[in-house]
XYZ file of C-alpha atoms in Angstrom:
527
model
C 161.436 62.456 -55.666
C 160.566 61.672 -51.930
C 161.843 64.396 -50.051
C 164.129 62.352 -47.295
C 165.846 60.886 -50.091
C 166.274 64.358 -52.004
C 167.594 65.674 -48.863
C 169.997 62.856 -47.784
C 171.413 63.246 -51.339
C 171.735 66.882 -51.522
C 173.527 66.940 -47.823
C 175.786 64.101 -48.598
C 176.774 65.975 -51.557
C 177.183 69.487 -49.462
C 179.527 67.255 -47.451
C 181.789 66.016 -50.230
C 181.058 62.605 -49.498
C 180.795 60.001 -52.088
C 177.681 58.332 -52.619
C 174.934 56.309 -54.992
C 171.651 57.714 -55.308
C 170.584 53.829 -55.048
C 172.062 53.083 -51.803
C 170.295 56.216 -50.386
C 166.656 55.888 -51.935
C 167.154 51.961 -50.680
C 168.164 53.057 -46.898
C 165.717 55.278 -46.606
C 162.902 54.392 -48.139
C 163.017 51.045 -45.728
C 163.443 52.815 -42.949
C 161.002 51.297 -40.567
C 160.442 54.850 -39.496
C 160.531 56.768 -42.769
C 159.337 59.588 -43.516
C 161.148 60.898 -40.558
C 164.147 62.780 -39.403
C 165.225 59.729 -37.703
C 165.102 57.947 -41.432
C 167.606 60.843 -42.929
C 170.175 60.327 -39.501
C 169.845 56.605 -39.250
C 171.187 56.884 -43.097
C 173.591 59.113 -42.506
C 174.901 56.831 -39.770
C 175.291 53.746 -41.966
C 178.123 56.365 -43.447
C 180.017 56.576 -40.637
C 178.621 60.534 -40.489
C 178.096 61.566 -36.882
C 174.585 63.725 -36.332
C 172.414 65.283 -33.517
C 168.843 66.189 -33.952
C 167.932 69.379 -31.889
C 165.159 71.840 -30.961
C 166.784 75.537 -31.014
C 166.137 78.936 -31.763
C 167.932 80.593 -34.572
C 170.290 82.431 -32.979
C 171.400 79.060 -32.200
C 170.749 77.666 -35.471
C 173.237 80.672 -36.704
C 176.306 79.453 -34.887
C 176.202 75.435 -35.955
C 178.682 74.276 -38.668
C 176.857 74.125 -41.721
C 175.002 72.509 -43.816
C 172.626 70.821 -41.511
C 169.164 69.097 -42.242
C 166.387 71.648 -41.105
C 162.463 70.770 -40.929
C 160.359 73.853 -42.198
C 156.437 74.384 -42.444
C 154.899 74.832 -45.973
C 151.139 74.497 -47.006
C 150.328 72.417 -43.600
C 152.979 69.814 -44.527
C 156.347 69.163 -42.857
C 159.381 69.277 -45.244
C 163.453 68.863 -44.869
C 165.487 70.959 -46.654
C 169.416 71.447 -46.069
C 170.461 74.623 -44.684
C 173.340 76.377 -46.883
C 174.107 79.691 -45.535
C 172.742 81.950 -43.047
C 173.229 85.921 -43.100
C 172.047 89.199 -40.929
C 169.359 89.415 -43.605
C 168.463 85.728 -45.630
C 168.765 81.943 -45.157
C 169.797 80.038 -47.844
C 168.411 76.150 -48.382
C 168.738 73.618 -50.996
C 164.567 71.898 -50.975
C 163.998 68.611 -52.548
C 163.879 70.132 -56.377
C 167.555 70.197 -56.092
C 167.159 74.055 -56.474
C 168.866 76.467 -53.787
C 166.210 78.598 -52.685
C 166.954 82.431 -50.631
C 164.533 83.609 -47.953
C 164.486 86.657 -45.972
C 165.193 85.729 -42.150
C 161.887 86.806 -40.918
C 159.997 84.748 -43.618
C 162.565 81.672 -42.674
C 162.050 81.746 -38.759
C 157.806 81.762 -40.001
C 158.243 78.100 -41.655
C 161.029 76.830 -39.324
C 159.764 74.321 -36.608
C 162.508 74.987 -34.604
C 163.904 71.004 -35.426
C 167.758 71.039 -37.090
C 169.916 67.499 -37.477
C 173.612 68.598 -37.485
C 176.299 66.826 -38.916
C 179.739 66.190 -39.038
C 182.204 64.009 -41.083
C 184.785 61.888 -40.029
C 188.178 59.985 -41.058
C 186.011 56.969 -41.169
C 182.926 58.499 -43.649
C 181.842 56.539 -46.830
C 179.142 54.660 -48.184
C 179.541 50.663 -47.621
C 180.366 48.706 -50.428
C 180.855 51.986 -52.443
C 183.758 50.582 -54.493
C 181.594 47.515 -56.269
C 179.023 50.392 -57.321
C 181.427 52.894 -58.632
C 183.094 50.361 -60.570
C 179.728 49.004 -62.117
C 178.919 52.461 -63.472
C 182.400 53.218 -64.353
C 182.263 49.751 -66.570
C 178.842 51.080 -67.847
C 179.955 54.611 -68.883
C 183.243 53.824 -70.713
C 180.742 50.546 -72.332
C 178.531 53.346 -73.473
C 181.209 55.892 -74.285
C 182.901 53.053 -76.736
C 179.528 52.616 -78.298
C 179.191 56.016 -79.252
C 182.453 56.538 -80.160
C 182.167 53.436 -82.764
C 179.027 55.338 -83.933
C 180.674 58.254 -84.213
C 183.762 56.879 -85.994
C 181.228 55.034 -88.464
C 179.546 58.270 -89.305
C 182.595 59.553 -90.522
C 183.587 57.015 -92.640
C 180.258 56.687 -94.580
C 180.270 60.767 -94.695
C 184.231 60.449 -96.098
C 182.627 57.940 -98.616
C 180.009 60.689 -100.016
C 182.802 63.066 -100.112
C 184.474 61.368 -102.162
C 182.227 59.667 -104.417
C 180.821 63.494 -104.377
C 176.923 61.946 -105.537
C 175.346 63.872 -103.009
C 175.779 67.071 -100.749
C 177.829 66.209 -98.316
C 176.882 69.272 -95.814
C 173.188 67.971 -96.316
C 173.661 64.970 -95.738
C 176.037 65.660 -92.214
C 173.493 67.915 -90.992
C 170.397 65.141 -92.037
C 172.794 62.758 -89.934
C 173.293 65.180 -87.130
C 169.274 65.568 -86.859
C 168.851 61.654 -86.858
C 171.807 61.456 -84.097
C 169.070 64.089 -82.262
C 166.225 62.375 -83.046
C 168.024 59.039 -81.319
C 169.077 60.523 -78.042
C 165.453 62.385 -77.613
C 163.762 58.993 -78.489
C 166.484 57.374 -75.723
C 165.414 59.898 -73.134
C 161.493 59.282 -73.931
C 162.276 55.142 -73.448
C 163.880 56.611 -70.452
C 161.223 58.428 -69.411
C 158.550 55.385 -69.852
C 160.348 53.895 -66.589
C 161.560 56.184 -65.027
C 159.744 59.082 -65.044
C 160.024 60.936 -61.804
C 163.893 60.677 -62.612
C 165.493 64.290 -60.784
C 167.113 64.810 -64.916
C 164.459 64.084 -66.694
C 162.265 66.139 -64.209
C 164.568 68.896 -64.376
C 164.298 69.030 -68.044
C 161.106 68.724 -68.408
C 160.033 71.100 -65.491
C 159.128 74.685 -66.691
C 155.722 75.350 -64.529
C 152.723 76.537 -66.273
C 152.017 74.443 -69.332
C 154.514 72.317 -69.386
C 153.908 69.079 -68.168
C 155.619 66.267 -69.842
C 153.842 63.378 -67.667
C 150.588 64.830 -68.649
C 151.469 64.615 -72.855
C 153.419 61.195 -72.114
C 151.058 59.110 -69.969
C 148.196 60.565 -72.123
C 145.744 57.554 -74.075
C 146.603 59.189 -77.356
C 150.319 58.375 -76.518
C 149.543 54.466 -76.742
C 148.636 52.377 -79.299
C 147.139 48.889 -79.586
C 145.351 48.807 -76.006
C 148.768 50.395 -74.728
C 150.916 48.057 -75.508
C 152.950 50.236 -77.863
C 153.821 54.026 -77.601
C 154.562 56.055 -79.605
C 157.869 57.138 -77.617
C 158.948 53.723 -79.105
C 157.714 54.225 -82.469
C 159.913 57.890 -82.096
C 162.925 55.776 -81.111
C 162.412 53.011 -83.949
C 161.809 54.952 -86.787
C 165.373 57.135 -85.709
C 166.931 53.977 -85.478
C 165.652 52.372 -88.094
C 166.603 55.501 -90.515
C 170.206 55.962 -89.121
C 171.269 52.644 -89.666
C 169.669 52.093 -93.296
C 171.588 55.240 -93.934
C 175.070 53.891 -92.218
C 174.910 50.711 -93.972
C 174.302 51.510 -97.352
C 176.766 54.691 -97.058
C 174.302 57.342 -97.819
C 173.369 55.722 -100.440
C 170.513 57.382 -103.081
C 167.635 54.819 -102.566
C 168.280 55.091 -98.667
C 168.029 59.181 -98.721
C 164.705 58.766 -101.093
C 163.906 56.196 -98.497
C 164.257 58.572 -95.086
C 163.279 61.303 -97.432
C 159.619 59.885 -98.111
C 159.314 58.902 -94.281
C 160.508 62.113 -93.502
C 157.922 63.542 -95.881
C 155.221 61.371 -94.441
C 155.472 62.499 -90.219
C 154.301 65.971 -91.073
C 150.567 65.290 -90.718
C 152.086 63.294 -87.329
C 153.426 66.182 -86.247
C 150.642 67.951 -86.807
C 148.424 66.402 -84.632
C 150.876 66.183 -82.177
C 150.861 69.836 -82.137
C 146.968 70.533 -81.657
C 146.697 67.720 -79.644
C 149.255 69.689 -76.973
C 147.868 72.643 -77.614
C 144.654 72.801 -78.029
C 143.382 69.285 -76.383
C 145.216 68.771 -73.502
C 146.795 72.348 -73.407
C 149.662 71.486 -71.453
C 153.660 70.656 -73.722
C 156.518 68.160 -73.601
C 159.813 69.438 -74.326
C 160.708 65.872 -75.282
C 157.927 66.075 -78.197
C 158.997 69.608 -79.370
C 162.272 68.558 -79.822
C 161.538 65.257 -82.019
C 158.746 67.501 -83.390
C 161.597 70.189 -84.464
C 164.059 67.523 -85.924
C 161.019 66.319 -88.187
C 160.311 69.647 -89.564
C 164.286 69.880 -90.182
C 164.343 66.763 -91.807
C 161.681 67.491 -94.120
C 163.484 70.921 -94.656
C 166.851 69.005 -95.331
C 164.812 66.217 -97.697
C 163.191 69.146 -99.613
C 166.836 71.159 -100.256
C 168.256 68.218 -100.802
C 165.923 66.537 -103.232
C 166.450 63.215 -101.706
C 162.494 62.369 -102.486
C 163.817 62.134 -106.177
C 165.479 59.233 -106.462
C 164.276 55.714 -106.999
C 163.129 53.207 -104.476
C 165.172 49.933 -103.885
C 163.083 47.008 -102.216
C 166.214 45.723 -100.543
C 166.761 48.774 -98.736
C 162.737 48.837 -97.845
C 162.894 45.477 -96.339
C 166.000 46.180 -94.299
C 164.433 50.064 -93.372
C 161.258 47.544 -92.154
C 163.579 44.793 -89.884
C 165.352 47.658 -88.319
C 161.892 49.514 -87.573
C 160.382 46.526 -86.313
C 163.305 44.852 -83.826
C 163.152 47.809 -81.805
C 159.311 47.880 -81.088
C 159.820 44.094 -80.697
C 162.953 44.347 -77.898
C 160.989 47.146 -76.063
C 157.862 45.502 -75.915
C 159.915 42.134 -74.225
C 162.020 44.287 -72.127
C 159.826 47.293 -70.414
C 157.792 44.269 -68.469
C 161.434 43.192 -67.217
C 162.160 46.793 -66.294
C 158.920 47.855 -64.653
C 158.646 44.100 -63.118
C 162.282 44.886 -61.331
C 160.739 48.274 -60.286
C 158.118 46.632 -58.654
C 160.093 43.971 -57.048
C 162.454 47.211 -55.541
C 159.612 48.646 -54.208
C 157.744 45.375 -52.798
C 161.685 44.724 -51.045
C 161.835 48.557 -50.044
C 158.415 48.002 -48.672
C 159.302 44.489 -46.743
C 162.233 45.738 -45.195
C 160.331 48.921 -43.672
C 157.990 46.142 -42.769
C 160.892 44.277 -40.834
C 162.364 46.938 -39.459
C 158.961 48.453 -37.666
C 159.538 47.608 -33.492
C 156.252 46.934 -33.077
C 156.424 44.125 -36.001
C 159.228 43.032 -34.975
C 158.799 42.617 -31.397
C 155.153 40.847 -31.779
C 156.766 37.988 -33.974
C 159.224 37.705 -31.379
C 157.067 36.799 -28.355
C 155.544 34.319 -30.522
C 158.502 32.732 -31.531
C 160.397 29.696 -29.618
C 161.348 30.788 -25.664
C 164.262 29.120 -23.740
C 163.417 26.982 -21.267
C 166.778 26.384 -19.737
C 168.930 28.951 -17.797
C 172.311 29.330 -19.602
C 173.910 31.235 -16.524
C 177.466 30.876 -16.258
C 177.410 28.901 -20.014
C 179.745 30.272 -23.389
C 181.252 33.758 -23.022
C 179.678 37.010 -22.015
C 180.137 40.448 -23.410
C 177.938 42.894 -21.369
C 177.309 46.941 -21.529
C 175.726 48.731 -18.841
C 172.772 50.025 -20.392
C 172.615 47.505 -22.941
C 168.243 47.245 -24.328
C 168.624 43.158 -25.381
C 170.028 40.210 -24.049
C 171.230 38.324 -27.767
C 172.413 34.712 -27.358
C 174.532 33.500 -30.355
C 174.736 29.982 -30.460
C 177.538 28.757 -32.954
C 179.969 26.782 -34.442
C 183.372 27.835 -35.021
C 184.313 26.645 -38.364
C 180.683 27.569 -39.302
C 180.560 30.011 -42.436
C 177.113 31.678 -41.742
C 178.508 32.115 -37.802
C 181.388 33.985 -38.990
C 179.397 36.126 -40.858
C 177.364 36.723 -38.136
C 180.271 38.098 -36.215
C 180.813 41.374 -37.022
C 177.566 42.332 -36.913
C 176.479 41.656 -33.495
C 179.951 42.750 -32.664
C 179.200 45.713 -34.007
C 175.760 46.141 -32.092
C 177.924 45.300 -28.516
C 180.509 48.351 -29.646
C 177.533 50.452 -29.733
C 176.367 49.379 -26.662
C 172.577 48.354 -28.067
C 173.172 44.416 -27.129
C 174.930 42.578 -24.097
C 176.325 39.406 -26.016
C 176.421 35.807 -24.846
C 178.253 33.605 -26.909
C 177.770 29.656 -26.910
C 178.815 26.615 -28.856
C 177.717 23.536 -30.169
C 180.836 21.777 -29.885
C 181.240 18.410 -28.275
C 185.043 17.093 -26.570
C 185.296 14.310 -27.991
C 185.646 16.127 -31.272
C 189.183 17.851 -30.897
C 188.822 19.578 -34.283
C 185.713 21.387 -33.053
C 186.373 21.933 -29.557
C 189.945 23.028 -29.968
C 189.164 26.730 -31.058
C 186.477 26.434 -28.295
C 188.646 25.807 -25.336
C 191.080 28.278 -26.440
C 188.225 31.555 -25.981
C 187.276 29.876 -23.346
C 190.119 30.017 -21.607
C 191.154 33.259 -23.063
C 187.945 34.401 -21.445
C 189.208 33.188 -18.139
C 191.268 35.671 -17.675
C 188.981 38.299 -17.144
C 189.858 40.687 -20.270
C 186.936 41.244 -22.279
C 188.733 43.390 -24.582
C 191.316 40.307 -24.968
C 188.424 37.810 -25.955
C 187.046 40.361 -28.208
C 190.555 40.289 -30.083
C 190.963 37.103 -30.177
C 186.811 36.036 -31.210
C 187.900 38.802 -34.593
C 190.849 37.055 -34.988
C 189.421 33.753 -35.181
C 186.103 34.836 -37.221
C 187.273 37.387 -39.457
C 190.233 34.897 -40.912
C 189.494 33.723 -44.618
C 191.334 30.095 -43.220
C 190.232 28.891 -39.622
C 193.453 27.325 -38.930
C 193.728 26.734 -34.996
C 197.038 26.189 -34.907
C 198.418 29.850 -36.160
C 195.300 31.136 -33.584
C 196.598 29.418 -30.855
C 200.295 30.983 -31.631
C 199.202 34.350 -32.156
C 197.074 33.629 -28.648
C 199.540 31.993 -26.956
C 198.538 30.038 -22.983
C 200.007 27.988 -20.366
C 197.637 25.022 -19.023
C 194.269 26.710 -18.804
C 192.870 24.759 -22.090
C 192.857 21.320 -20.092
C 190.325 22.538 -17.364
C 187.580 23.712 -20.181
C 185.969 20.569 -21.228
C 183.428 20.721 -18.381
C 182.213 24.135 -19.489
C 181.909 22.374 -22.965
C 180.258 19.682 -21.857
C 177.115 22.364 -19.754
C 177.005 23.914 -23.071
C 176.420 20.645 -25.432
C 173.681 19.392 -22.898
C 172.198 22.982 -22.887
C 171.791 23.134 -26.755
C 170.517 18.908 -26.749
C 168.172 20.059 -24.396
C 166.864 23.287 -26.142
C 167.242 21.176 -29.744
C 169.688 23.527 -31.239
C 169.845 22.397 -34.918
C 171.466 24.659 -36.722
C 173.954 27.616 -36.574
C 174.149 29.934 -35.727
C 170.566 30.340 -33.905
C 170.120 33.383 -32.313
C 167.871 34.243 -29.047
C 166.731 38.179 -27.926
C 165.517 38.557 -24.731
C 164.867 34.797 -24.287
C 163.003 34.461 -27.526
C 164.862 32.568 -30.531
C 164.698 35.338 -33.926
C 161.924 34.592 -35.791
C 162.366 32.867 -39.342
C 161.728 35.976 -41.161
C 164.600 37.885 -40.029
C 168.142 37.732 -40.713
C 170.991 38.296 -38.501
C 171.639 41.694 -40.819
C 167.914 42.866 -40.092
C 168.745 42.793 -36.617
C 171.413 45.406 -37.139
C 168.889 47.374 -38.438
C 165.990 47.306 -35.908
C 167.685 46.834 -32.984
C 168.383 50.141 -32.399
């Protein structure tokens, strides 16, 4: 896993705040800056978490609030880890493995660059849009919990059914179902594994150092069949599958067992080769093969005891056994290009949007892009901060949908003193429904109380209904809306003249956004 994301995970976890691994990897891994310290706090920001990157020594570093974000020195390449603890003799870090790690205080000070990002919480911390993603994997867990508990329940029944038709073993055949419930999940977590295979579980499972090496066994030419375009992580899965429900539907019956029983019977030279092929080919081991590999020598064990290889063959059951092996291999082979095709497009966005939000990209396509040619002193409404990098113009309409939208972002930017803000609009006096709203800020702005204007421009934006006339209640004024058509009038000529087509259109530093951005990239890369 890419060690800003590990780290932004691990400390947002430290810090009891909830979070999605998605929302992270995405925030950081577009970070026009990434891999960076300034990636990990600009994250961190977007959850309301307050930080401070410093340069200290560590008797400094001993006194700060922990955990923090620390950059350390290993094998010529810079790392983050998050500090845990810190005592007269060891420091204590979680690295990107996940795993804490203890060092003695004078090896810790020989990796430490000095560089620590501290952090603190407030009232105000979360994740945006948190909610909508918790609730999707809520949904997906208690979807998946009901399956398995209708799988469950059905294993039960058809095991009651043997119990009390008493034809076969019924401990025998339980444990021969447990094994196939094994075999399932393992061939699950190899399907898993197919897409996602630097996944921290799946890595931490199959992580053991020395010989085992799962992505070496897994991503191995012997592990793919027909010019790759089935493996045999697939065929694992099917034939589980295929087995378990052939058993389930025909309720354990005789010509099923004799069924799984010859299959069973049959994967031992399989297993076989899977064996010297990890150990004495490739020399390295999967723990996801040694497991399947152990359930197959069980089963055969279980066939054996039970004598299931005795009975007689139904075709029936053979042709179902063969459907239920097949659909699998057929759904996987359709669905793993959707999977690894969304993967790509995540990356190819990821990669875009650290594209976007480079300065140096970003300002070049904006001194090409459209310049105003017309002053538009003493035009719209200005919000101003004193040390303010861009000059944004916002030029709008105030029923417009995208406009409103618009609103709380640069809003936002003007709060945090990046942007000074002038606002102008489109709106023409002969159309009261328009210009109504219009005269009202202006006038509002009259009065010389930015603070007031600000109020009133949420109000009016951040309403689900624009409905003027509760606005102009809840903004009540006496005479100053007759005396703001002329200002109206500058502003119409100013956008005729400058061919204002749309809203809103946005200009920074005298240069109109260029067609690639959005009004949300600009909260991200002006900064």
């Amino acid at each position: 896993m890419d060690n800003c994301v590990a780290v932004t995970d691990t400390l947002l976890g430290r810090l009891k705040v909830k979070h999605t691994h998605e929302f992270v990897a995405d925030t950081v891994l577009s970070h026009g800056e990434h891999p960076s310290l300034l990636a990990i706090a600009d994250t961190l920001e977007k959850y309301n978490t307050e930080t401070l990157a410093v340069k200290i020594d560590f008797k400094k570093l001993s006194e700060i609030p922990l955990p923090c974000v620390v950059q350390l020195k290993e094998r010529l390449q810079e790392i983050f880890v998050v500090l845990n603890a810190i005592s007269n003799e060891s420091v204590s870090y979680v690295a990107d493995t996940g795993k804490p790690i203890q060092l003695l205080k004078e090896e810790f000070i020989k990796k430490w660059t000095g560089i620590a990002l501290l952090t603190e919480t407030t009232a105000e911390t979360k994740e945006p849009g948190i909610e909508k993603r918790l609730t999707v994997k809520r949904t997906r867990r208690f979807l998946l919990a009901g399956i398995f508990a209708c799988l469950g329940l059905w294993i039960l029944l058809a095991l009651r059914t043997i119990a009390v038709a008493g034809t076969t073993d019924l401990l025998l055949a339980a444990s021969y179902t447990l094994l196939k419930g094994i075999g399932l999940v393992a061939g699950v977590l190899l399907l898993w594994f197919e897409v996602d295979e630097y996944n921290p579980t799946l890595q931490n499972f199959c992580s053991g150092g020395g010989k085992v090496n799962c992505n070496a066994v897994l991503s191995s030419a012997q592990a793919k069949l027909f010019n790759g375009t089935v493996s045999l992580s697939s065929i694992g899965f099917s034939y589980f599958f295929a087995t378990l429900a052939i058993l389930l539907l025909t309720d354990f019956s005789s010509s099923s067992l004799a069924l799984s029983g010859y299959l069973s019977i049959a994967t031992l030279p399989i297993i076989l080769a899977s064996v010297y092929y990890q150990a004495v080919v490739i020399k390295q081991w999967c723990k996801f093969c040694i497991v399947v590999q152990a359930v197959l020598v069980l089963e055969i064990v279980l066939t054996v005891l039970g004598g299931y290889y005795k009975a007689a063959l139904v075709l029936e059951s053979t042709s179902l056994l063969a459907v239920f092996f097949l659909a699998p291999l057929l759904l996987w082979s359709w669905a793993k290009p959707l999977i690894d095709t969304k993967k790509e497009t995540n990356l190819y966005k990821r990669g875009l949007k650290k594209l976007k939000n480079n300065l140096n990209v970003f300002h070049g396509l904006l001194s090409k892009s459209r310049k105003i040619t017309n002053t538009t002193e003493g035009l719209g409404i200005i919000l101003t901060n004193k040390n303010a990098k861009y000059d944004v113009i916002k030029v709008c309409n105030p029923y417009c949908g995208p406009c409103a939208d618009a609103h709380p972002v640069l809003e936002a930017l003007v709060q945090k003193g990046i942007i000074n803000l002038q606002i102008l609009f489109t709106a023409r006096i002969e159309d009261d429904h328009i210009a109504n709203p219009v005269r009202h800020f202006l006038a509002i702005d009259t009065l010389g109380k930015p603070k007031e204007t600000q109020k009133a421009l949420d109000a009016w934006y951040n309403a689900q209904t624009k409905d003027y006339a509760l606005f102009s209640k809840a903004f009540p004024l006496n005479g100053a809306l007759a005396v703001q058509d002329e200002k109206i009038t500058k502003m119409r000529a100013w956008c005729d003249v400058e061919n204002i087509t749309h809203t809103p259109t946005l200009f920074i530093n005298g240069h109109e956004l260029p067609n690639e951005y959005s009004v949300e990239d600009v909260k991200e890369v002006l900064v």
